Short mmCIF file of C-alpha atoms in Angstrom, two decimals:
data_model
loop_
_atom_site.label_atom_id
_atom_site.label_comp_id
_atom_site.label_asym_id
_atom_site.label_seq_id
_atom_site.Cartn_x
_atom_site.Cartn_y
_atom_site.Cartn_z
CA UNK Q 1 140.02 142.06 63.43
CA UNK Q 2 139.18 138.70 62.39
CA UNK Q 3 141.53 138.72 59.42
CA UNK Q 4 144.26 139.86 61.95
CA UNK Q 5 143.79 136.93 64.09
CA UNK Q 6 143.43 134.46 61.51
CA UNK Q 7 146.56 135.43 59.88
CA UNK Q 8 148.28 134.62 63.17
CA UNK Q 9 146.72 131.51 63.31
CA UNK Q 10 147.92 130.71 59.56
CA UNK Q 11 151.97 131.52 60.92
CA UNK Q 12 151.21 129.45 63.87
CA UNK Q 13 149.76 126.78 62.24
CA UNK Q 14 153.21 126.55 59.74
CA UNK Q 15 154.89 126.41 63.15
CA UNK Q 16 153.44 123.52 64.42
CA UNK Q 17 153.32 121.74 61.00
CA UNK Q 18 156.93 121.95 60.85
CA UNK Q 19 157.48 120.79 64.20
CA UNK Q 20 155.43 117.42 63.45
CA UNK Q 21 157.14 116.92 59.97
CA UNK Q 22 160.58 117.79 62.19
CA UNK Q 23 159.36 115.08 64.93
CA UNK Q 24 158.27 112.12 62.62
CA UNK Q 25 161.42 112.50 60.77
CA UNK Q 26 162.91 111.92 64.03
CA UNK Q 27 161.35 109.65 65.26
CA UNK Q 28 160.84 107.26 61.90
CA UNK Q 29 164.43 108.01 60.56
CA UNK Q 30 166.28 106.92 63.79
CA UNK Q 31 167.46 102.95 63.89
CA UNK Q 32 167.86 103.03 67.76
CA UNK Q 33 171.31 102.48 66.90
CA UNK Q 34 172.22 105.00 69.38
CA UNK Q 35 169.44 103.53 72.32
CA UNK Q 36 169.26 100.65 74.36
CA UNK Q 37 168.69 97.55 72.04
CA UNK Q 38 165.79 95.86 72.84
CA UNK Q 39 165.56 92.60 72.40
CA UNK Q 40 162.37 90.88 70.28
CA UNK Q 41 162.72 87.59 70.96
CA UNK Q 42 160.39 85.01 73.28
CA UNK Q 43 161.09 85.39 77.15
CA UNK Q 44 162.46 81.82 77.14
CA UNK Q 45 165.11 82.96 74.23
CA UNK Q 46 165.83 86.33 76.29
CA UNK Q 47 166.76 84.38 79.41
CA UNK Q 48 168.88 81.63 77.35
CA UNK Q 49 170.72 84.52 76.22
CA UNK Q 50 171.46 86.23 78.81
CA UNK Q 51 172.56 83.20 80.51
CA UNK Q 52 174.52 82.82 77.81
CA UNK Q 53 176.43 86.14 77.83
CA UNK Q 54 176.59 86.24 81.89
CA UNK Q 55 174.37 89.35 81.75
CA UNK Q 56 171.30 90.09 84.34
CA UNK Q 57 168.37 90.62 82.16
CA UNK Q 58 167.15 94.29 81.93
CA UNK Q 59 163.21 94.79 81.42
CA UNK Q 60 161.04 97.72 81.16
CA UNK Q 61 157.27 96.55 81.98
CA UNK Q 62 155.39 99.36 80.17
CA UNK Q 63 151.79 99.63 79.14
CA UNK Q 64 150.00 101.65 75.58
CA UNK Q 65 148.26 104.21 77.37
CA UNK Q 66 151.22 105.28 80.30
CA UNK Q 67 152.54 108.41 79.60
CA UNK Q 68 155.73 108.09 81.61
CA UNK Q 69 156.30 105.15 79.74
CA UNK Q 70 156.55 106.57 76.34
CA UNK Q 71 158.45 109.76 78.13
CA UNK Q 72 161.02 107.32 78.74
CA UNK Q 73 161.27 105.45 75.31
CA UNK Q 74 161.57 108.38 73.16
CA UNK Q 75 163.58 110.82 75.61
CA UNK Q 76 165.66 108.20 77.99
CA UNK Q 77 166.40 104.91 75.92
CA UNK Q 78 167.06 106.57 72.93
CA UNK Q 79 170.15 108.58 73.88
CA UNK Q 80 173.60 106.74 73.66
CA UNK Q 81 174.90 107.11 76.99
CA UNK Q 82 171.82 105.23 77.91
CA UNK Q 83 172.32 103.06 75.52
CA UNK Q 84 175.96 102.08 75.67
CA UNK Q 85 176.03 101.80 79.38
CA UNK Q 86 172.38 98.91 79.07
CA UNK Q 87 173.80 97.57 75.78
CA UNK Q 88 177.26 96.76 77.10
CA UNK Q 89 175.95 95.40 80.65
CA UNK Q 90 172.69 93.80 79.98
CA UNK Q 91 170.17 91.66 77.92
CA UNK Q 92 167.46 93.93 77.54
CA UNK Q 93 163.80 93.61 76.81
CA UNK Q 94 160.72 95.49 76.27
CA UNK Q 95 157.51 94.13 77.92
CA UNK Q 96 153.70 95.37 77.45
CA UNK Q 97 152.15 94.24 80.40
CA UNK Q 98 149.13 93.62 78.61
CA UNK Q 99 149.91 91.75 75.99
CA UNK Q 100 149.17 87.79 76.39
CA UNK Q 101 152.87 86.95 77.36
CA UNK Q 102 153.34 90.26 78.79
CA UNK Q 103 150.45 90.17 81.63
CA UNK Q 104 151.92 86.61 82.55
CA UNK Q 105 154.97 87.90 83.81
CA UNK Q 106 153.46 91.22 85.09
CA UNK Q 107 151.72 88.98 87.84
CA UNK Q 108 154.80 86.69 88.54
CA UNK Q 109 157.08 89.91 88.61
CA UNK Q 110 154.37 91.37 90.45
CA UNK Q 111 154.53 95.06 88.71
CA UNK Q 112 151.58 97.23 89.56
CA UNK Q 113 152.75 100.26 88.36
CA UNK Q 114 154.02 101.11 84.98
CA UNK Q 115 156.48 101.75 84.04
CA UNK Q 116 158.42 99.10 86.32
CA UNK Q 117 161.80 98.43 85.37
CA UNK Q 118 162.90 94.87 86.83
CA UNK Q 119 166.72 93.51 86.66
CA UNK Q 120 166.34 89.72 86.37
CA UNK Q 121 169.13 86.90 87.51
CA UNK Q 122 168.22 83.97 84.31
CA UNK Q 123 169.24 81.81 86.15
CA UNK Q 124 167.01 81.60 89.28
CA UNK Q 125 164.46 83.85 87.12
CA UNK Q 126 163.95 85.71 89.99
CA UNK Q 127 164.42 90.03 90.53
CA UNK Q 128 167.55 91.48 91.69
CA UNK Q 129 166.65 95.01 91.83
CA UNK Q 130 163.88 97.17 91.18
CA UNK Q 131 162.76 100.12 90.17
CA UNK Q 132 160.41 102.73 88.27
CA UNK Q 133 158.74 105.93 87.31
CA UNK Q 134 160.38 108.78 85.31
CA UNK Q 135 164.24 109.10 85.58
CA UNK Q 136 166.89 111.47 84.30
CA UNK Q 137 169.47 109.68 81.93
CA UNK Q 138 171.35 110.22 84.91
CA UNK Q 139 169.45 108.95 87.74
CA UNK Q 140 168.62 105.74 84.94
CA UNK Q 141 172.47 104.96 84.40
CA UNK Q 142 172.81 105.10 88.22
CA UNK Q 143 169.64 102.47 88.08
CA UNK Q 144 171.21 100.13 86.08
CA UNK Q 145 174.84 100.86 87.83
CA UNK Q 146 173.50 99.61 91.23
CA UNK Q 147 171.82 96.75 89.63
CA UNK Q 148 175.32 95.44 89.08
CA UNK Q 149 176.33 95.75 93.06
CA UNK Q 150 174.50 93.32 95.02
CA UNK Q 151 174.85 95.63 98.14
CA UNK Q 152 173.17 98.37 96.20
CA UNK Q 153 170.26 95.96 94.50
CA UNK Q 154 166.63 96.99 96.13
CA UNK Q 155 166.28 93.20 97.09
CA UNK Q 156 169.14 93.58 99.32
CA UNK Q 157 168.70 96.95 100.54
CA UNK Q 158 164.90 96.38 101.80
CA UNK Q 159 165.24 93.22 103.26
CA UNK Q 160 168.71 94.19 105.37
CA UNK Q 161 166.68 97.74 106.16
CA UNK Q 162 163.74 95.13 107.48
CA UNK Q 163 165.46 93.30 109.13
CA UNK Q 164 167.06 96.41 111.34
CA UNK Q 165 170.04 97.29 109.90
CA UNK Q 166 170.85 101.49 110.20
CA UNK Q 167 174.55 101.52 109.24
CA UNK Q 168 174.95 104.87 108.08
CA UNK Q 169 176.45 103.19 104.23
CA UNK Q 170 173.24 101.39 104.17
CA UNK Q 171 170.99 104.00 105.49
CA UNK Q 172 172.46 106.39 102.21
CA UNK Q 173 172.00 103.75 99.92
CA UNK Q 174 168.55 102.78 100.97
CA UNK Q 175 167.32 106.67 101.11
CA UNK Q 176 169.44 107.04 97.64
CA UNK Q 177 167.07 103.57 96.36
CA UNK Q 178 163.65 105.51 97.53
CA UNK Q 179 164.35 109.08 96.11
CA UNK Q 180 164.96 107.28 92.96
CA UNK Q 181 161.66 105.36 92.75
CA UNK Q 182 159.93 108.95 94.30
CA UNK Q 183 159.00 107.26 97.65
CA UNK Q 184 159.07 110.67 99.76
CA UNK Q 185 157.76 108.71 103.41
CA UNK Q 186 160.15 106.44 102.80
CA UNK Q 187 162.81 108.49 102.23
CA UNK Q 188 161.92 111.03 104.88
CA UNK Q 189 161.80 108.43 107.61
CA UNK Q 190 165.30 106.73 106.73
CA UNK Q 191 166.68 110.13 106.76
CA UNK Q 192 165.43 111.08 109.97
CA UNK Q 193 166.90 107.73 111.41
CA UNK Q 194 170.07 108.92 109.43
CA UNK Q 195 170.31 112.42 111.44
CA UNK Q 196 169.07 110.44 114.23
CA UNK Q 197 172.34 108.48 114.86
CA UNK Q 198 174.32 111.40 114.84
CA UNK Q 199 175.47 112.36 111.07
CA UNK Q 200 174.84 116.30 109.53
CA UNK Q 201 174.12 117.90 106.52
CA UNK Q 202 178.11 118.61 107.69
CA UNK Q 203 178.68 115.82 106.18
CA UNK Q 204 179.13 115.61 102.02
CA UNK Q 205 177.27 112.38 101.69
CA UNK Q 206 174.37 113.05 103.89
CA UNK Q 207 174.53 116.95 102.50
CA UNK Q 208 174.15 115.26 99.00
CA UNK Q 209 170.67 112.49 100.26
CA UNK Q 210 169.25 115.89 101.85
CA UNK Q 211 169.99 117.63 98.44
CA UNK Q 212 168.52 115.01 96.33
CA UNK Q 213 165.61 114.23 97.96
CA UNK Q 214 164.04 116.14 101.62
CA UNK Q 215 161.48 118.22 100.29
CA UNK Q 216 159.60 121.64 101.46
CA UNK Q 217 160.30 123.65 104.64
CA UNK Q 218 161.14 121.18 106.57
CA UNK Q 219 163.33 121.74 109.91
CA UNK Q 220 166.77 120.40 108.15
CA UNK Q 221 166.17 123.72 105.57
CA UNK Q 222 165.69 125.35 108.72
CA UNK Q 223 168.81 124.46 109.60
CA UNK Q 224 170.95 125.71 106.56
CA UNK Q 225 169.11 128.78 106.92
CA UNK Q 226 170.41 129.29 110.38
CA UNK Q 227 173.58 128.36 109.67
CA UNK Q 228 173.88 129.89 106.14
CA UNK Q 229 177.24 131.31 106.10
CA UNK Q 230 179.02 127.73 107.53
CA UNK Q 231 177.31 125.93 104.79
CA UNK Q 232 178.39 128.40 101.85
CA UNK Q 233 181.86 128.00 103.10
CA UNK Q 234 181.76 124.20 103.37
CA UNK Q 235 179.88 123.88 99.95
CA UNK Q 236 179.56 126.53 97.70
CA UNK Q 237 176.76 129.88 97.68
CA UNK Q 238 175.57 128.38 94.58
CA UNK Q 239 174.89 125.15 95.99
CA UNK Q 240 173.06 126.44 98.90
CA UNK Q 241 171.02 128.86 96.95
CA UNK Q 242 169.84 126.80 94.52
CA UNK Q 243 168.48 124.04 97.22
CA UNK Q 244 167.16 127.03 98.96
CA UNK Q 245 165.09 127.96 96.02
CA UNK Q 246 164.22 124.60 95.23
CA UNK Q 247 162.44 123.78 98.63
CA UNK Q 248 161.00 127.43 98.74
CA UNK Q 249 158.95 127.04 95.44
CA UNK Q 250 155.88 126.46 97.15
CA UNK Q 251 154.74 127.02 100.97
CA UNK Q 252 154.13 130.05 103.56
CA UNK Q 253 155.14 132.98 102.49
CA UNK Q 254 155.76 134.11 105.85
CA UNK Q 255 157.47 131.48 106.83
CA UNK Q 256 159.89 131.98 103.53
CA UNK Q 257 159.99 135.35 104.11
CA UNK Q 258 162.17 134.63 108.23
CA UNK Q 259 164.93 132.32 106.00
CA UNK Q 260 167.85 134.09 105.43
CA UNK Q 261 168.70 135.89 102.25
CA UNK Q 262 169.51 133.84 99.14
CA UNK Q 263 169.45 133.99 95.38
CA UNK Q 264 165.94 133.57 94.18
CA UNK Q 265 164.31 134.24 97.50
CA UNK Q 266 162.22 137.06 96.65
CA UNK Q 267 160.94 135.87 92.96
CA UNK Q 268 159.46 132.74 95.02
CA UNK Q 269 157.46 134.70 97.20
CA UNK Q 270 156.50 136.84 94.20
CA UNK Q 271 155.23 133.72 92.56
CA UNK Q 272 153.24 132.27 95.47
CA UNK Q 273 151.70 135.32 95.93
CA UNK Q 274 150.82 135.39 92.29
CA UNK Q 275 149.24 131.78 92.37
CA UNK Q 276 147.11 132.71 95.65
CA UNK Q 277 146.23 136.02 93.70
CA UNK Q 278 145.16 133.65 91.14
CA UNK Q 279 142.53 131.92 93.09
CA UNK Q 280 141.40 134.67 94.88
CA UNK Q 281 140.81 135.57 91.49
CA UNK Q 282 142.62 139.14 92.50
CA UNK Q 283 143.93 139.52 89.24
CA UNK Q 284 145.18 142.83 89.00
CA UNK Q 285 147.66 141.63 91.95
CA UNK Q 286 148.84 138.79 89.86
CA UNK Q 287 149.34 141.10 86.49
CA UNK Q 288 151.25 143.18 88.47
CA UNK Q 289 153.63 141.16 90.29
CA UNK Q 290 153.89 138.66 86.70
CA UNK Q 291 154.68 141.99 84.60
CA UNK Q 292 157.10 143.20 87.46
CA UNK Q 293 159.44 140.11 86.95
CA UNK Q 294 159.06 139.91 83.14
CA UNK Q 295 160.55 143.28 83.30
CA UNK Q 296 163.17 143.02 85.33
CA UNK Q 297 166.41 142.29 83.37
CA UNK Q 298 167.78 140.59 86.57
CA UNK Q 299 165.54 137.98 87.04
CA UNK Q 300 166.31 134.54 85.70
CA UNK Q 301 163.49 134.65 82.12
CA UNK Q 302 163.99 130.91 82.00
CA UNK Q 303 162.69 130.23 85.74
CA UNK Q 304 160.01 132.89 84.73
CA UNK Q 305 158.53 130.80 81.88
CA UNK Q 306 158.67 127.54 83.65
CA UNK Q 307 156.12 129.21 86.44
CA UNK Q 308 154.34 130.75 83.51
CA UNK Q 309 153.99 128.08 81.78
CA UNK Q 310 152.20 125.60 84.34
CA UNK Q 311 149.62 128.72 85.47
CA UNK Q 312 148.84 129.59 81.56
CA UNK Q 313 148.28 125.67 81.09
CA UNK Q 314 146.14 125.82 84.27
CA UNK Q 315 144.22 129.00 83.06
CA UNK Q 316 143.39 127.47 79.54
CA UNK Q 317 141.08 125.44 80.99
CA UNK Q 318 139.76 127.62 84.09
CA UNK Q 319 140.21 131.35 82.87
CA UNK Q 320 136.12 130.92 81.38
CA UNK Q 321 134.71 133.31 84.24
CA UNK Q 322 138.01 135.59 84.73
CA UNK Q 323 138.13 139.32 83.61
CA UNK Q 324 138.63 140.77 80.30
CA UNK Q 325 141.45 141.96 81.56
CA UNK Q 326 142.27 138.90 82.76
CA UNK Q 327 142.14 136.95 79.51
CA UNK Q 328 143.99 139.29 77.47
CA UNK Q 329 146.71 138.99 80.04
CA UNK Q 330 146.80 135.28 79.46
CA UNK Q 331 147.03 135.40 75.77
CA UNK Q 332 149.60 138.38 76.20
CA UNK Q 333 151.61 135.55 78.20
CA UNK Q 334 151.41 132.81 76.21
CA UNK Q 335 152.33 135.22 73.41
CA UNK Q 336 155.27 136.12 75.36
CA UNK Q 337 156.21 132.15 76.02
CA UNK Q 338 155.37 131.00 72.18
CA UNK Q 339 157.91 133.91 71.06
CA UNK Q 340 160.75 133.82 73.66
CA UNK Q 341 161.03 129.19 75.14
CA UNK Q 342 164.40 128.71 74.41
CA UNK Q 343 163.36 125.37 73.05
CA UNK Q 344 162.01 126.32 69.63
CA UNK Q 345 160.85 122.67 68.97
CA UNK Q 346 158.77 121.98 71.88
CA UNK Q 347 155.37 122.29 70.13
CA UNK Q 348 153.33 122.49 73.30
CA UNK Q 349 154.33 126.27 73.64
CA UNK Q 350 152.72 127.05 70.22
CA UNK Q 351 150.12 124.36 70.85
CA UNK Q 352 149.13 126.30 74.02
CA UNK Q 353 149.35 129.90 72.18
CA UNK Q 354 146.88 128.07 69.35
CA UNK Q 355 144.90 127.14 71.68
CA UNK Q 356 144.95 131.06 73.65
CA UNK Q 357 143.95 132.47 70.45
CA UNK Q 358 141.72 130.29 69.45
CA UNK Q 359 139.40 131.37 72.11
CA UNK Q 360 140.01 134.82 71.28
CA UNK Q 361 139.04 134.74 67.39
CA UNK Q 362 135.83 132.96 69.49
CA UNK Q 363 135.05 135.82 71.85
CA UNK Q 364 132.84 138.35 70.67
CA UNK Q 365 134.01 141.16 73.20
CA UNK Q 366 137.08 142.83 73.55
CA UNK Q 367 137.81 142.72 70.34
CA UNK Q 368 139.49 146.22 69.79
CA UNK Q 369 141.77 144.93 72.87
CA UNK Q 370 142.82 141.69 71.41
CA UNK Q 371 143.21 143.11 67.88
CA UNK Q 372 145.91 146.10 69.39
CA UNK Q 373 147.93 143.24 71.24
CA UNK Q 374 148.15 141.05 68.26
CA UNK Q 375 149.42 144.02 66.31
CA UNK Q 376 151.76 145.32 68.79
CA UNK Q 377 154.94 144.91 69.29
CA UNK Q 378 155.47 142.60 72.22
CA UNK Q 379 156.55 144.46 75.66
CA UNK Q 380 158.92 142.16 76.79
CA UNK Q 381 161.09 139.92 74.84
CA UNK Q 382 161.77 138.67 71.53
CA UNK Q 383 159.98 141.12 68.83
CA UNK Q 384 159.40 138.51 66.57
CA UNK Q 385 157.91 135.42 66.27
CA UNK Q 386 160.73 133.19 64.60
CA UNK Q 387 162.05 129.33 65.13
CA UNK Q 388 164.89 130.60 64.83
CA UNK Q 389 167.26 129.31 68.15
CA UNK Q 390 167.85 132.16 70.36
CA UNK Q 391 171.39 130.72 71.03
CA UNK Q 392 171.99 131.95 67.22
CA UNK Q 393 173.78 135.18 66.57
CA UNK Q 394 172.68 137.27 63.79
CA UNK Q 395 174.49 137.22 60.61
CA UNK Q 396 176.60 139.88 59.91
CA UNK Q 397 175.84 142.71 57.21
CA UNK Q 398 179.19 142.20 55.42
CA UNK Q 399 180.05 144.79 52.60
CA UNK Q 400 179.24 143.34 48.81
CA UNK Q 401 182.47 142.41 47.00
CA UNK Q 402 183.53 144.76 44.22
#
């Protein structure tokens, strides 16, 4: 038994070894030629220059230990779109806020929250828009893009809000502003003034604010529920489904269960159910509903691993006084995730599979269990444990050449 599970230990271990050998190459072979070019000159240089080049300057406050912060340096500012769009329209600088320099302008900037990302006019030294926290390359472009319209910049767009202006263009871009820094009151309350005045999810732009950023069942969801048909015909089914199943991730299941019918509607409730099953610790209820969807060939296997990923990451750490049964589910899942996430470099599926069986080469029951699911063929899935992409066909068995 123990050989078994060491042996599975050994492949995973050449796994992970090859994804950090794969990942410092990355990282420590790359030029940021591609990225945003930071700048490493003093402040007093950076502003000169910009000045210099007409350019607002473009700083990311950013501490050691934030982990959004480094999210954003190796996945965001590295890519070229990123990169081309900052480059081309701003001097750009890196600040830790806790370095000497670094904390001085911190506290004049006043950033209290990392990481901060502040759009500086040199020439009065003073911000023209703000913003922060984790951003798609998308959403980040869009940042800097409104940076460059002084109707869009935050310093405009919270004092004229402040100061009682509820035009309906200024109302869109000050909701668009919060949902990008995550301020959900904020949002929530502009948008309620928005629907206040008179203007529908009818309407494209307002359809595309509620989209972006009204979370949960709230009474606007309501809404497209009752009126599902009108707003597949002035959108799309897709559209309305998939905003549907966002807001319906999480919540009353009864109350899910009176919206109307959409794509994805019954797999949510199916995976609330399993979560509450969870910490009822009815566990038999959540095996069965989890293998239900991981064998049906209809259901989307991508959404599937996202939800199993989170629980499996929660139950690593509070699965100690769960069933037998229980555990071996959970290292039967993470099996299932390590073999089939379509991302074959993300080491924190193997990582968390490690760690699953780990604790099973440490628990001295259930042995005979663990060793027939480690030798098994898995149920669902991929057969084999390979890092090889699953977007890859096989190679064809071509006849040798005589």
């Amino acid at each position: 038994m123990m050989h078994i599970l060491l042996t599975e230990m050994k492949r995973l271990s050449r796994f992970l070894l090859f994804l950090a050998v794969a990942y410092s190459c990355s990282v420590y072979g790359q030029d940021n030629g591609g990225g945003i070019r930071f700048e490493k000159s003093s402040w007093k240089e950076i502003l000169n220059m910009a000045v210099a080049q007409n350019k607002l300057v473009f700083v990311d406050f950013y501490t050691d230990w934030c982990g959004p912060c480094l999210n954003m340096a190796e996945n965001v500012f590295t890519r070229p779109d990123v990169g081309f769009f900052y480059n081309e329209h701003f001097v750009c600088a890196k600040i830790n806020a806790e370095s000497e320099e670094g904390s001085k302008l911190a506290q004049q900037y006043m950033v209290h929250l990392y990481p901060t990302y502040c759009f500086i006019d040199p020439t009065t030294q003073e911000v023209a828009h703000r913003s922060s926290s984790t951003q798609t390359p998308e959403i980040f472009i869009k940042t800097g893009k409104n940076a460059l319209v002084p109707t869009k910049r935050s310093s405009y767009l919270i004092k004229a809000y402040a100061e009682g202006n509820r035009s309906k263009q200024l109302l869109l871009d000050y909701i668009e502003y919060q949902i990008s820094i995550h301020k959900q009151k904020l949002t929530e309350m502009a948008f309620d003034q928005l629907v206040a005045q008179g203007n529908t999810l009818r309407d494209r732009a307002v359809w595309d604010v509620f989209v972006a950023g009204i979370r949960g069942l709230s009474p606007y969801l309501q809404e497209v529920s009752d009126h599902y048909a009108e707003y597949c015909s002035l959108y799309s089914k897709a559209e309305v489904d998939a905003k549907l199943f966002a807001e319906t991730q999480f919540g009353d299941v009864d109350k899910i269960a009176t919206l109307c019918d959409f794509d994805g509607k019954q797999f949510n409730i199916d995976f609330i159910r399993i979560e509450q099953a969870i910490r009822q610790t009815n566990y038999k209820q959540a095996i069965g509903l989890i293998d239900k969807n991981l064998a049906d060939t209809t259901t989307n296997k991508s959404e599937v691993m996202r939800r199993l990923k989170f629980m499996m990451n929660m139950e690593r750490y509070n699965n100690g006084n769960a069933t037998e049964e229980w555990k071996l589910k959970c290292l039967e899942y993470t099996r299932y995730l390590a073999y089939n996430w379509p991302d074959r470099k993300d080491g924190s599926i193997h990582q968390l599979y490690a760690e699953m069986l780990e604790k099973a080469i440490k628990n001295k029951s259930n042995q005979n269990a663990i060793q027939t699911l480690i030798t098994e063929t898995p149920r669902y899935g991929e057969k084999t444990y390979t890092m090889r992409s699953p977007k890859m066909k096989k190679k064809p068995n071509r006849a040798p050449k005589r």
